Short mmCIF file of C-alpha atoms in Angstrom, two decimals:
data_model
loop_
_atom_site.label_atom_id
_atom_site.label_comp_id
_atom_site.label_asym_id
_atom_site.label_seq_id
_atom_site.Cartn_x
_atom_site.Cartn_y
_atom_site.Cartn_z
CA MET J 1 133.29 127.21 134.13
CA ASN J 2 134.21 126.54 130.52
CA ALA J 3 131.48 125.98 127.94
CA ASN J 4 131.57 122.18 128.26
CA ASP J 5 131.16 122.38 132.04
CA VAL J 6 128.19 124.71 131.61
CA VAL J 7 126.57 122.31 129.14
CA ALA J 8 127.20 119.35 131.44
CA ALA J 9 125.75 121.12 134.49
CA HIS J 10 122.59 122.19 132.66
CA TRP J 11 121.92 118.78 131.15
CA GLU J 12 122.47 117.03 134.46
CA SER J 13 119.95 119.42 136.02
CA ASN J 14 117.47 118.60 133.21
CA ALA J 15 117.98 114.85 133.14
CA GLU J 16 115.62 113.62 135.86
CA THR J 17 112.55 115.58 134.71
CA TRP J 18 113.38 115.03 131.04
CA THR J 19 113.57 111.25 131.48
CA ILE J 20 110.39 110.94 133.53
CA TYR J 21 108.22 113.03 131.22
CA SER J 22 109.66 111.95 127.88
CA ARG J 23 109.20 108.31 128.87
CA ALA J 24 105.64 109.13 129.91
CA GLY J 25 104.90 110.21 126.33
CA TYR J 26 105.02 113.99 126.63
CA ASP J 27 107.76 114.55 124.03
CA LYS J 28 105.23 114.64 121.19
CA TYR J 29 107.55 116.06 118.53
CA ARG J 30 110.07 113.28 119.16
CA ASP J 31 107.66 110.38 119.30
CA ALA J 32 105.12 111.40 116.65
CA LEU J 33 107.47 112.85 114.05
CA ASN J 34 111.17 113.38 114.61
CA THR J 35 112.40 109.93 115.61
CA PRO J 36 110.24 108.02 113.11
CA ALA J 37 111.48 110.28 110.28
CA PHE J 38 115.09 109.86 111.44
CA LEU J 39 114.78 106.07 111.45
CA ASP J 40 113.13 106.12 108.02
CA MET J 41 116.15 108.01 106.67
CA LEU J 42 118.69 105.75 108.41
CA LEU J 43 120.57 103.32 106.18
CA PRO J 44 120.46 99.59 107.06
CA VAL J 45 122.51 99.08 110.23
CA ALA J 46 121.97 95.41 111.10
CA GLY J 47 125.26 93.89 112.19
CA LEU J 48 127.07 97.25 112.28
CA ALA J 49 128.77 98.94 115.23
CA GLY J 50 127.22 102.32 116.04
CA LEU J 51 127.81 105.20 118.44
CA ASP J 52 124.86 107.29 119.63
CA LEU J 53 126.30 110.69 120.53
CA GLY J 54 124.37 112.54 123.22
CA CYS J 55 122.23 109.47 123.86
CA GLY J 56 120.29 110.89 126.81
CA GLU J 57 118.29 108.23 128.65
CA GLY J 58 118.69 105.86 125.73
CA SER J 59 115.27 105.71 124.06
CA ASN J 60 116.60 106.45 120.59
CA THR J 61 119.71 104.33 121.14
CA ARG J 62 117.41 101.40 121.84
CA ALA J 63 115.39 102.14 118.72
CA VAL J 64 118.54 101.84 116.59
CA ALA J 65 119.65 98.72 118.46
CA ARG J 66 116.31 97.10 117.63
CA LEU J 67 117.27 97.47 113.97
CA GLY J 68 120.13 95.06 114.64
CA ALA J 69 123.05 97.43 115.34
CA ARG J 70 125.61 96.88 118.12
CA MET J 71 125.24 100.20 119.91
CA THR J 72 127.31 102.30 122.29
CA GLY J 73 125.63 105.33 123.86
CA LEU J 74 127.61 108.36 125.05
CA ASP J 75 126.24 111.18 127.19
CA ILE J 76 127.58 113.94 129.41
CA ALA J 77 124.90 113.68 132.13
CA PRO J 78 125.33 110.95 134.80
CA THR J 79 121.59 110.78 135.49
CA PHE J 80 120.83 110.04 131.84
CA ILE J 81 123.47 107.29 131.81
CA ARG J 82 122.07 105.81 135.04
CA TYR J 83 118.57 105.59 133.58
CA ALA J 84 119.88 104.16 130.31
CA ARG J 85 121.90 101.47 132.08
CA GLU J 86 118.96 100.54 134.31
CA THR J 87 116.75 100.04 131.25
CA GLU J 88 119.45 98.00 129.52
CA ALA J 89 119.73 95.76 132.61
CA GLU J 90 115.97 95.22 132.64
CA ALA J 91 115.63 94.55 128.90
CA PRO J 92 119.05 93.89 127.35
CA LEU J 93 119.76 94.90 123.77
CA GLY J 94 123.55 94.65 124.03
CA ILE J 95 124.06 98.42 124.45
CA ASP J 96 127.10 99.80 126.27
CA TYR J 97 126.44 103.21 127.83
CA VAL J 98 129.44 105.44 128.52
CA LEU J 99 129.60 108.67 130.52
CA GLY J 100 131.63 111.06 128.42
CA ASP J 101 131.92 114.33 126.52
CA GLY J 102 131.04 114.70 122.87
CA GLN J 103 133.77 117.33 122.60
CA SER J 104 136.42 114.64 123.19
CA ILE J 105 135.08 111.33 121.91
CA ASP J 106 137.39 108.92 123.73
CA PHE J 107 137.27 105.81 121.55
CA PRO J 108 139.98 104.27 119.37
CA GLU J 109 140.28 105.43 115.79
CA ALA J 110 137.91 103.75 113.30
CA SER J 111 135.82 102.11 116.04
CA PHE J 112 132.37 102.53 114.48
CA ASP J 113 130.59 101.87 111.21
CA PHE J 114 128.21 104.76 111.89
CA VAL J 115 127.42 107.52 114.37
CA THR J 116 123.98 108.87 115.23
CA ALA J 117 123.22 112.07 117.12
CA PHE J 118 119.54 112.70 117.87
CA MET J 119 118.95 116.39 118.64
CA SER J 120 122.23 116.82 120.50
CA MET J 121 124.77 118.57 118.29
CA MET J 122 123.17 122.01 118.41
CA ASP J 123 123.74 121.88 122.19
CA MET J 124 127.50 121.26 121.87
CA ALA J 125 129.77 124.28 122.08
CA ASP J 126 132.46 123.31 119.56
CA GLN J 127 130.69 121.56 116.72
CA ARG J 128 133.79 121.70 114.52
CA GLY J 129 135.72 119.76 117.14
CA VAL J 130 132.87 117.27 117.56
CA LEU J 131 132.71 116.62 113.82
CA LYS J 132 136.46 116.04 113.65
CA GLY J 133 136.16 113.59 116.55
CA ILE J 134 133.34 111.79 114.75
CA LEU J 135 135.47 111.48 111.62
CA ARG J 136 138.29 109.97 113.70
CA VAL J 137 136.15 107.21 115.23
CA LEU J 138 134.33 106.37 111.98
CA LYS J 139 135.67 103.55 109.86
CA PRO J 140 136.49 104.47 106.25
CA GLY J 141 133.17 104.50 104.41
CA GLY J 142 131.24 104.94 107.66
CA PHE J 143 128.54 107.55 108.04
CA LEU J 144 127.16 110.11 110.46
CA GLN J 145 123.44 110.87 110.70
CA PHE J 146 122.28 113.64 113.00
CA SER J 147 119.19 115.73 113.71
CA ILE J 148 119.14 119.33 114.94
CA LEU J 149 116.69 122.18 115.24
CA HIS J 150 116.34 123.53 111.72
CA PRO J 151 118.78 126.45 111.57
CA CYS J 152 116.64 128.35 109.05
CA PHE J 153 113.26 127.97 110.74
CA VAL J 154 114.19 127.71 114.43
CA PRO J 155 116.84 130.42 114.86
CA PRO J 156 117.25 132.18 118.23
CA THR J 157 113.92 133.98 117.79
CA ARG J 158 110.87 132.10 116.51
CA ARG J 159 107.12 132.47 116.98
CA ASN J 160 104.19 130.46 115.65
CA ILE J 161 101.38 132.54 114.19
CA ARG J 162 97.92 131.02 114.60
CA ASN J 163 94.46 131.93 113.35
CA GLU J 164 91.40 132.50 115.55
CA ALA J 165 90.81 128.74 115.71
CA GLY J 166 94.33 128.22 117.10
CA GLU J 167 95.60 126.59 113.91
CA PRO J 168 99.18 127.36 112.79
CA ILE J 169 99.23 129.47 109.64
CA ALA J 170 102.73 131.03 109.56
CA VAL J 171 106.04 131.27 111.38
CA GLU J 172 107.85 134.47 112.35
CA ILE J 173 111.64 134.18 112.64
CA ALA J 174 114.50 136.53 113.49
CA ASP J 175 118.17 136.56 114.56
CA TYR J 176 119.11 133.91 112.01
CA PHE J 177 122.66 135.26 111.71
CA ASP J 178 123.17 135.52 115.49
CA GLU J 179 125.72 132.79 116.22
CA ARG J 180 126.62 133.96 119.71
CA ASP J 181 127.24 130.96 121.93
CA GLY J 182 125.55 129.72 125.04
CA ARG J 183 122.15 131.39 125.08
CA ILE J 184 120.02 129.48 127.60
CA ASP J 185 116.60 128.39 126.31
CA ARG J 186 114.07 127.62 129.07
CA TRP J 187 110.99 125.52 128.35
CA ILE J 188 109.10 122.40 129.38
CA PHE J 189 107.13 119.89 127.32
CA SER J 190 103.99 121.82 126.47
CA SER J 191 101.86 118.67 126.35
CA ILE J 192 102.22 118.28 130.12
CA PRO J 193 98.98 119.48 131.79
CA GLN J 194 99.19 123.14 132.78
CA ALA J 195 98.67 122.52 136.51
CA GLU J 196 101.49 120.00 136.53
CA ARG J 197 103.78 122.19 134.41
CA ALA J 198 103.43 124.93 137.03
CA THR J 199 105.10 122.66 139.61
CA LEU J 200 108.12 121.84 137.43
CA THR J 201 111.39 123.68 136.91
CA PRO J 202 111.75 124.40 133.18
CA PHE J 203 114.61 122.79 131.29
CA ALA J 204 117.65 125.05 130.92
CA ILE J 205 119.35 124.27 127.61
CA PRO J 206 122.49 126.04 126.37
CA ARG J 207 122.16 126.51 122.64
CA PHE J 208 124.84 127.10 120.03
CA HIS J 209 122.96 128.23 116.93
CA ARG J 210 124.72 128.06 113.57
CA THR J 211 123.40 129.13 110.17
CA LEU J 212 122.81 126.46 107.53
CA SER J 213 125.89 127.59 105.60
CA THR J 214 127.99 127.27 108.75
CA TRP J 215 126.74 123.73 109.34
CA VAL J 216 127.56 122.76 105.75
CA SER J 217 131.02 124.28 105.93
CA MET J 218 131.78 122.59 109.28
CA ILE J 219 130.75 119.18 107.93
CA VAL J 220 132.81 119.58 104.77
CA GLU J 221 135.84 120.98 106.63
CA ALA J 222 135.79 117.95 108.93
CA GLY J 223 136.28 115.69 105.91
CA LEU J 224 132.74 114.34 105.58
CA THR J 225 130.69 114.25 102.37
CA ILE J 226 127.02 115.20 102.71
CA GLU J 227 124.72 112.56 101.22
CA ALA J 228 121.22 113.53 102.30
CA PHE J 229 119.08 116.13 104.03
CA GLY J 230 115.71 115.49 105.63
CA GLU J 231 113.07 117.98 106.79
CA PRO J 232 110.34 116.03 108.64
CA VAL J 233 106.79 117.15 108.01
CA ALA J 234 103.74 115.75 109.76
CA SER J 235 101.28 114.00 107.51
CA VAL J 236 97.65 115.12 107.61
CA GLU J 237 96.87 112.01 109.66
CA VAL J 238 99.66 112.62 112.19
CA ALA J 239 98.75 116.31 112.50
CA LEU J 240 95.15 115.36 113.26
CA ALA J 241 96.21 112.73 115.80
CA GLU J 242 98.80 115.03 117.45
CA PRO J 243 97.78 118.66 116.73
CA MET J 244 100.92 119.93 118.48
CA VAL J 245 103.08 118.86 115.53
CA ALA J 246 100.79 120.44 112.90
CA ASP J 247 103.09 123.48 112.73
CA THR J 248 105.66 121.35 110.89
CA ARG J 249 103.27 121.45 107.93
CA ILE J 250 103.90 125.24 107.75
CA ALA J 251 107.70 125.13 108.02
CA PRO J 252 110.12 122.45 109.22
CA ILE J 253 111.33 122.46 112.82
CA PHE J 254 113.99 119.77 112.41
CA LEU J 255 116.82 119.16 109.97
CA HIS J 256 118.30 115.69 109.42
CA VAL J 257 121.72 115.31 107.82
CA ARG J 258 123.61 112.22 106.65
CA ALA J 259 127.31 112.53 105.78
CA ARG J 260 129.97 109.95 105.02
CA ARG J 261 133.67 109.45 105.63
CA THR J 262 134.78 108.67 102.09
#
């Protein structure tokens, strides 16, 4: 198997459980912090044509469509696309979901005013190739906005340090410069009750970590101009309501980037 086939196989194996439990509200980081911060950073998109790259089961694609954009969602996992299309049929927002590979974005040149990628690009093997493909399908003046695990604070080795009360007080990190491809991270949403978690097969996610300087150089080499960074942090109120995300008040877990085809 080449790297793309490995990624596709793992995400297809994850897709059923991921969809069921994320839609049931167990993806706390996404729902309480990451997606709201991403949408706050997003430029006005009403009336624009957008591509959501690595759209999964379509929750975030629908969130952008509700802002008035004409959306196309692309994902490598058939089960994700099936769920996304079923939801679109039940509650139409005008979204077209396409089964496809982010490594070879098969749309005509200059098809989209903007591209979004919610937490997908760090799972793609050839990010340089993906960024060049994004540039090709963007209209002149169009923009890309994507979110990834923060390369500085969520490198291959990371551990939360908590006090005796269980409150996060620091983060230990290592292997920041380890850019070896294809390490498989295995985990499940930790907000799922322990007894239920024990019955589930953990997600298997191939990860392609890059340092911050590598991400910047890849974006610039592709021909995009970086306009904005975002590092979501839970407010005191959000951290109290969802204690799981309180560790983002110690150090960021996510990085948001907006870049433009000038």
